[in-house]
Coordinates of C-alpha atoms in Angstrom, one line a residue:
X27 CA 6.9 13.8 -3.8
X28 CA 3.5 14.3 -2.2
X29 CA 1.6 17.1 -3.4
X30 CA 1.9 20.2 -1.0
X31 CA -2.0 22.2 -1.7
X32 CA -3.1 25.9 -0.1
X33 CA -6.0 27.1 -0.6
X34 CA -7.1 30.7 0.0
X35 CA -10.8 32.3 -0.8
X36 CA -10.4 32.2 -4.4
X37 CA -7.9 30.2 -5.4
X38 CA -5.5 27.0 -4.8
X39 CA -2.4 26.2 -5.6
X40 CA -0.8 22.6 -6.0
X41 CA 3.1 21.8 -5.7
X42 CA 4.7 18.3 -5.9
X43 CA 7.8 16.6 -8.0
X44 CA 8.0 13.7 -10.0
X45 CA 11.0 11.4 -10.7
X46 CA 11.7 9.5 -13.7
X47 CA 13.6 6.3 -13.6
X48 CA 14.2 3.7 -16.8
X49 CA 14.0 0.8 -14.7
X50 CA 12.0 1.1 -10.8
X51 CA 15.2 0.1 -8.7
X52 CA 17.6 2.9 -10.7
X53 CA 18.4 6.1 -9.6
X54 CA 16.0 9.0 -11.6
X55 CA 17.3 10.4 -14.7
X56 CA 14.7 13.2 -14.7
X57 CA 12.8 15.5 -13.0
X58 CA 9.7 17.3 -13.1
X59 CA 8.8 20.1 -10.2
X60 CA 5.1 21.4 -10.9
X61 CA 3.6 24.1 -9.6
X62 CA -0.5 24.3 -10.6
X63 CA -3.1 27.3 -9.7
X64 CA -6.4 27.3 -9.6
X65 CA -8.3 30.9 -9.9
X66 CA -11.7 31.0 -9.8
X67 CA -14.2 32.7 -11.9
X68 CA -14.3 36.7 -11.3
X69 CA -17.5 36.4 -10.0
X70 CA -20.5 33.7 -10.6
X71 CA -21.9 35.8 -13.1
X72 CA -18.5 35.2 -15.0
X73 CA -19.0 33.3 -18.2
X74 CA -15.1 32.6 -18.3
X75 CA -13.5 30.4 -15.2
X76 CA -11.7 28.7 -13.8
X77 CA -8.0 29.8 -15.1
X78 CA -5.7 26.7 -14.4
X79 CA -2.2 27.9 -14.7
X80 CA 0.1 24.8 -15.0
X81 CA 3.7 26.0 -14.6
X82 CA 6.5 22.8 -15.2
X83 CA 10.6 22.6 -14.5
X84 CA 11.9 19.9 -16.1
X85 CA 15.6 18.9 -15.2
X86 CA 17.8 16.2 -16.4
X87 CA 19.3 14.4 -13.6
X88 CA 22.2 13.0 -16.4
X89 CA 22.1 13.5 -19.7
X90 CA 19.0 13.1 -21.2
X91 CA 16.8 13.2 -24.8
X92 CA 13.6 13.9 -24.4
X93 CA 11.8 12.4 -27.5
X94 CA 8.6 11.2 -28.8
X95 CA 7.2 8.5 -31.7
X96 CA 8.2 9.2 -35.0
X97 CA 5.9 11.7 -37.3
X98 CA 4.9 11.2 -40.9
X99 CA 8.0 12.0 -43.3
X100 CA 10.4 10.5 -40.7
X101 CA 11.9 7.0 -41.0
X102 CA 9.2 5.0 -38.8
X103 CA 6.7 7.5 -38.8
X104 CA 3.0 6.9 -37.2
X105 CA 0.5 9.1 -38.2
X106 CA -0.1 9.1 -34.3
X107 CA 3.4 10.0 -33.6
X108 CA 4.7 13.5 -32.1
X109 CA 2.7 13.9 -28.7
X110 CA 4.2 14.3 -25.3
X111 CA 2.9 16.4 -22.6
X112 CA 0.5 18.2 -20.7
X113 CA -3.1 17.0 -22.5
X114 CA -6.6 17.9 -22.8
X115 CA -9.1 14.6 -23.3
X116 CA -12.7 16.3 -23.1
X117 CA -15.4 13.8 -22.0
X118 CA -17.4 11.6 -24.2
X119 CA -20.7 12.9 -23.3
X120 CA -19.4 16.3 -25.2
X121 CA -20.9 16.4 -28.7
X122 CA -20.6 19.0 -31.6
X123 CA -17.3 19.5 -31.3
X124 CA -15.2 22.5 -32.6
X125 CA -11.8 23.4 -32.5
X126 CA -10.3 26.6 -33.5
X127 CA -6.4 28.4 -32.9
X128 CA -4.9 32.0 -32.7
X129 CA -4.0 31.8 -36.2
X130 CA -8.1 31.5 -37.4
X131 CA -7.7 27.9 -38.5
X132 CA -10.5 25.7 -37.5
X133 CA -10.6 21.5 -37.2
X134 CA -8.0 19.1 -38.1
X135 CA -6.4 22.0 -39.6
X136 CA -4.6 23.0 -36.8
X137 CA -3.3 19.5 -36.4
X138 CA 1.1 19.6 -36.3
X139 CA 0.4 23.5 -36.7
X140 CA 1.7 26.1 -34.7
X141 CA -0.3 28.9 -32.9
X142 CA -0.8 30.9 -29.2
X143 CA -3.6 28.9 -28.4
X144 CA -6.5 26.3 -29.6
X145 CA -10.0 26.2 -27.9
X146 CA -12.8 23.6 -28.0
X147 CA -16.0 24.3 -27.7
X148 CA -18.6 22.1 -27.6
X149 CA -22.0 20.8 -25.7
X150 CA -22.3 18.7 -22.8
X151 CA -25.8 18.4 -20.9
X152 CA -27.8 20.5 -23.4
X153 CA -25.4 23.7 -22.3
X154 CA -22.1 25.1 -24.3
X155 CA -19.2 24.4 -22.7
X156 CA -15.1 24.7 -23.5
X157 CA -12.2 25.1 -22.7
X158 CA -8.8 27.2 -24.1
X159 CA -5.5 25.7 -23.9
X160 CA -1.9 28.4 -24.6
X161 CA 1.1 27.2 -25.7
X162 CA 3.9 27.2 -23.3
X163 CA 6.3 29.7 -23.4
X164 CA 9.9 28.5 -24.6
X165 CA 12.8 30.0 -25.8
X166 CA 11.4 30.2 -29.7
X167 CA 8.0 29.8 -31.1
X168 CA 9.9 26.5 -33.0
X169 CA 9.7 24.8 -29.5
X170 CA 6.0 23.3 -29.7
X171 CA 3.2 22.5 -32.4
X172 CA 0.0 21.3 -31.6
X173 CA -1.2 17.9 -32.0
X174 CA -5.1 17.6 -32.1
X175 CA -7.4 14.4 -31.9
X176 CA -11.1 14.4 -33.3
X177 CA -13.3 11.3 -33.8
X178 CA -17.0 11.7 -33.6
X179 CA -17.7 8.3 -33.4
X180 CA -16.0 7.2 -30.8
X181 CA -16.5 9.9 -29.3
X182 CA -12.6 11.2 -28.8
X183 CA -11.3 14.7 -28.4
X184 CA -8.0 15.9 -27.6
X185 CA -5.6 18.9 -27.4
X186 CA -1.6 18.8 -27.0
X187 CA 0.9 21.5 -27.0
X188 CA 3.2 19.1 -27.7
X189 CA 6.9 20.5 -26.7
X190 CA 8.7 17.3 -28.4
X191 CA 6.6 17.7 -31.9
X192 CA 9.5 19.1 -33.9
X193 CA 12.1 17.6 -32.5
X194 CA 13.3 16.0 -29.5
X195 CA 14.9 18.2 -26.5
X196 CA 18.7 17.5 -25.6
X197 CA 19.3 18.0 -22.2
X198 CA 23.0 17.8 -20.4
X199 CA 23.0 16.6 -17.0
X200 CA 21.3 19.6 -14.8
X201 CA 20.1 21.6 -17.6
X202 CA 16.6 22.7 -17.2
X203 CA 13.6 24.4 -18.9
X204 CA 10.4 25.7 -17.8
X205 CA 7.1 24.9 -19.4
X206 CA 4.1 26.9 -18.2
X207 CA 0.5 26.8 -20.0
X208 CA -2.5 28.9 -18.7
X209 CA -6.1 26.6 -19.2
X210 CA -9.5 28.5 -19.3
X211 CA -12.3 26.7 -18.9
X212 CA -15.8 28.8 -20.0
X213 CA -18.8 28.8 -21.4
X214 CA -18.3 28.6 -25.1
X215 CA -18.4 32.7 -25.2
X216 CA -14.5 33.3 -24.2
X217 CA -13.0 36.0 -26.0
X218 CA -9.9 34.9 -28.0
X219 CA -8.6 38.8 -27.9
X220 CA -7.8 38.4 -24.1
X221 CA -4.6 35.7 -25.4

C-alpha cells in the first residue's frame, strides 16, 4: 500500500503494507504492516538522536515457512547463509569500524551470537559517528541471533537481527507475529546502560 506519513514538531511516523506473492499474477501469501517513528534528538545539544523505532506485523495469508539460506553445520550451508530482515549497511565512506553487543563481545565475535543489542561506531567526514541496533522482541530470546558483516577493504559493514537465523518460522494461514526494533543513531558517545 502507499505509505500514509504525519509529522508533528518532533517527530514522524510512517505506516504502509507490503504483499508477498511467489509469482506477480498470484494472489499474496504474506503480509507485512509496518509502522516506523522517527523522534528527534532531545535537544541539538543531544549527542544521541534520532531514535528510529521500526515496529513489523507479519501475517501469513496461507500457510507459510519463513526461511533463509542454509548456515555452516547444515546440509548446504554458506558461510553467508542465515540473514533475513530488517538491516543496517553503513556507508563506505565510514572507516575504523567497531562493533560491540550487550553481552561485551566486540568484532566478528558477535557474528551468529545472541545479545540485546550491537552498536557500530565508526568515523565518517573526520567526526565519530554510529549507530545502535536492539533485537526485536519475540516470544523467547531463541527467536533471533545476529549476523554481522565486516570487510575493510571493500569497504562493507553490516548489522542483522536476523529473526530466521536459528531456524525458520512456521506460520499457519493468519497467524501472526510482531517484530519491533528501536535504531539510535549518535555520535559515537551513546551509553549502552540506557538498553
Amino acid at each position: 500500500s502507499e505509505p500514509t506519513v504525519r509529522v508533528q514538531d518532533d517527530s514522524a511516523e510512517v505506516t504502509y503494507s507490503r504483499f508477498y506473492r511467489i509469482k506477480a499474477d498470484e494472489e499474496p501469501v504474506l503480509q507485512d504492516d509496518f509502522l516506523i517513528q522517527i523522534h528527534a534528538p532531545e535537544s541539538a545539544e543531544h549527542a544521541v538522536g534520532p531514535l528510529i523505532e521500526w515496529t513489523v506485523k507479519t501475517t501469513a495469508l496461507v500457510d507459510v515457512t519463513l526461511d533463509r539460506t542454509p548456515i555452516p553445520g547444515e546440509p548446504g550451508g554458506k558461510k553467508w547463509g542465515g540473514y533475513a530482515g530488517l538491516s543496517w549497511r553503513g556507508a563506505k565512506a565510514l572507516a575504523n569500524v567497531k562493533f560491540t553487543d550487550s553481552e561485551g563481545r566486540e568484532g566478528m565475535d558477535i557474528h551468529r551470537e545472541r545479545s540485546r543489542w550491537v552498536n557500530a561506531v565508526g568515523e565518517i567526514g573526520g567526526k565519530t559517528a554510529g549507530v545502535a541496533m536492539t533485537a526485536p522482541t519475540l516470544d523467547s530470546e531463541e527467536d533471533c541471533s545476529w549476523y554481522i558483516f565486516a570487510r575493510v577493504d571493500l569497504p562493507f559493514w553490516y548489522i542483522n537481527p536476523a529473526i530466521v537465523q536459528p531456524g525458520p518460522i512456521r506460520l499457519k494461514q493468519g497467524e501472526s507475529f510482531t517484530h519491533d526494533y528501536d535504531l539510535i543513531v549518535h555520535d559515537g558517545s551513546w551509553s549502552p546502560e540506557s538498553k
